[in-house]
Amino acid sequence: MSFSMQTIQQQFKVEYNYAVFFTQHLFDPANTLLKDFFNQYTEQGFQKKALVIVDEGFANFHPSLSSDIRTYFSQSVPQIQLASETIIVPGGEACKNDPVLFESLVNAVDVHGIDRHSFIIAIGGGAVLDLVGYAAAVSHRGIKLIRVPTTVLAQNDSGVGVKNSINFKGKKNFLGTFAPPVAVFNDLTFLRTLDDRDWRGGLAEAIKVALIKDTAFFEWIESHVDALAGRDEEAMAYLIHRCAEMHTDHIAGGDPFEFGSSRPLDFGHWAAHKLEYLTDFQVRHGEAVAIGIALDCVYAAKIGKLPEADLTRILDVLTKLGFDLYHPKLAENDKINLRNGLQEFREHLGGRLTIMLLEKIGKGVEVHELDADIIAQSVDYLEGSKLIHA
Amino acid sequence: MSFSMQTIQQQFKVEYNYAVFFTQHLFDPANTLLKDFFNQYTEQGFQKKALVIVDEGFANFHPSLSSDIRTYFSQSVPQIQLASETIIVPGGEACKNDPVLFESLVNAVDVHGIDRHSFIIAIGGGAVLDLVGYAAAVSHRGIKLIRVPTTVLAQNDSGVGVKNSINFKGKKNFLGTFAPPVAVFNDLTFLRTLDDRDWRGGLAEAIKVALIKDTAFFEWIESHVDALAGRDEEAMAYLIHRCAEMHTDHIAGGDPFEFGSSRPLDFGHWAAHKLEYLTDFQVRHGEAVAIGIALDCVYAAKIGKLPEADLTRILDVLTKLGFDLYHPKLAENDKINLRNGLQEFREHLGGRLTIMLLEKIGKGVEVHELDADIIAQSVDYLEGSKLIHA
């Protein structure tokens, strides 16, 4: 007996839209940006709520934040009912390691009756945005997420993108989804309370995209290196905008949910991830990316891909911005850890290693193998270079 | 000081494609369907693996399944490396309640090195497909999922759709994502080991879609009611195909990831969900949907929306297929539980209640209010109706 039933070919497209706004004093009643957003984000007939979740580090520097937000909403956005509590979560990578924290956020969604047509407003650095974004994405199969990134790194890179994640048994970003926000609000004034390391750290992602895609942007960074190192806000505003623009363009123009293999934005990241892990995240993400960029640039110069003059300019910019280009953990255990890092990165990508190297400033090129001995020589070079710069 | 940085408007579309195949004896080496799928699903340069996860209930009826699959892959799909173990998970709704089970699946993904370019093959009923689908969707932000549904309900409805979920602290489907599979294989022969209740239960979703969308399909069901009740495979093959086709059309033609509010396919489901919960899932999903359909049709007739003649035909088909149209839990606590059920459904939808009722066979209509007294009268009607049919 055999019945032949025709194959059903399912096919559809899902469209995503969101704005990345740039502003100052977001919750000042005189600033109508958030009010205007909610007024035009109309969906009739729903009783909308919002749950605000704030990074503890940021909340500590802004003790009036929660009451400022409540005042703003009661005056300017009365159609949205804020949950009775503002949730504070510890910031930094540690928050992504704790399954109890994730569960407490899902529980808050339940307790406060936040449904698919309500909002979660996440205010914080990249790690908190990752954690909250994941909880929002999987609760009720997706609650509308508004991101308010409070670090340079989150404003110019992760916070304007489409990913979220938590760690699983120490494996970074093992659990997560692709889930675009409904809006991102980048407030320049929120960066004032950053310490110098986090101010600087966010520059690394801008240097990354400039190096692989935009010579003019790298030259702009070169010519504003003192302003950026000196915490000039106008320079930072431009850098964040340009970097966020390139990041969102990359997502929209390519493979937004990474069904394929190519991940060129991960330039400088394979060693960075490993270094963060080896230092128990004492080296912060941007700092690690700066070292990762330096390492891969030295490597590219050593194999003759990148001109020496370009290498010098790159290391010079990184150094002038105050980045360390070397960490002792890079050389530990005869560089065996770095080799493991490469292997983990290969697995994360799906069996085939794809690493972005530079062939000149502004132009990246993908390779599928790295030579372990030349990596080791590149580490040695950076160790020596550090002595010169120190 | 004020810098005006232009808003970035991000916009992109993500395209999804997957086939729903209909076959018999999927893992028989003579059947090349799965082999052909993997051969054309080419992605060069990746080392691909697959992890097979099977519903315990199904595995018990098919003791050679795991070895059959291994033989099939070694002979026909040598390019895919199967994980060393086949994972067995307990079936039924209970599997979605256990966070440890979810964690064990994520752990298996880690242990067996299943990456974003590898596959998870989920074989089982709707609950197992929901659980495994969720674990696959969030591990590494999404592993390619192949679904092999083994119940009527999963083959014609949930298994061909785009959702997955687990429960959270007793809240049904509280955690989940929208994540289309890369393929679905519906094997008719896998239905032979179903008990009569599950064979019958799957018919409820077909009746549901026929009633709201397709008069001709309902008439086909009416005229094949004896064949379907008598486990005729040819009739079942047609019913599943037509139902799956309507379900996939509904997804593709509407709002696949349900960003909006309308959920017309939930006809008959508000009371069904509550009844499942009230009976601790002793009343199975399809059985509960049959009662839910009956209840909403009686309600529609009572308010003059649905002609009496249509109501009679609907209840007649349900009864002849062997469905109970009443359960004592419907009337418990003076119907107060049903009212709560309505409230929960309202919250799940996002504050605005939208219920599909019938105005005639083949045509649904949305309403936004139900009258509690008329619900109670409808329950009484079904209780009386049951005595007549018994």
PDB file of C-alpha atoms in Angstrom, chain B residues 298-307 358-359:
ATOM      1  CA  VAL B 298     -23.150  25.502  21.046  1.00  0.00           C
ATOM      2  CA  TYR B 299     -22.380  29.016  22.263  1.00  0.00           C
ATOM      3  CA  ALA B 300     -22.491  30.381  18.708  1.00  0.00           C
ATOM      4  CA  ALA B 301     -25.810  28.656  18.088  1.00  0.00           C
ATOM      5  CA  LYS B 302     -27.247  29.995  21.357  1.00  0.00           C
ATOM      6  CA  ILE B 303     -26.450  33.584  20.427  1.00  0.00           C
ATOM      7  CA  GLY B 304     -27.956  33.031  16.992  1.00  0.00           C
ATOM      8  CA  LYS B 305     -24.685  33.177  15.033  1.00  0.00           C
ATOM      9  CA  LEU B 306     -24.499  29.531  13.937  1.00  0.00           C
ATOM     10  CA  PRO B 307     -27.544  27.800  12.361  1.00  0.00           C
ATOM     11  CA  LEU B 358     -18.501  30.047  13.667  1.00  0.00           C
ATOM     12  CA  GLU B 359     -21.204  31.733  11.661  1.00  0.00           C
TER      13      GLU B 359
END
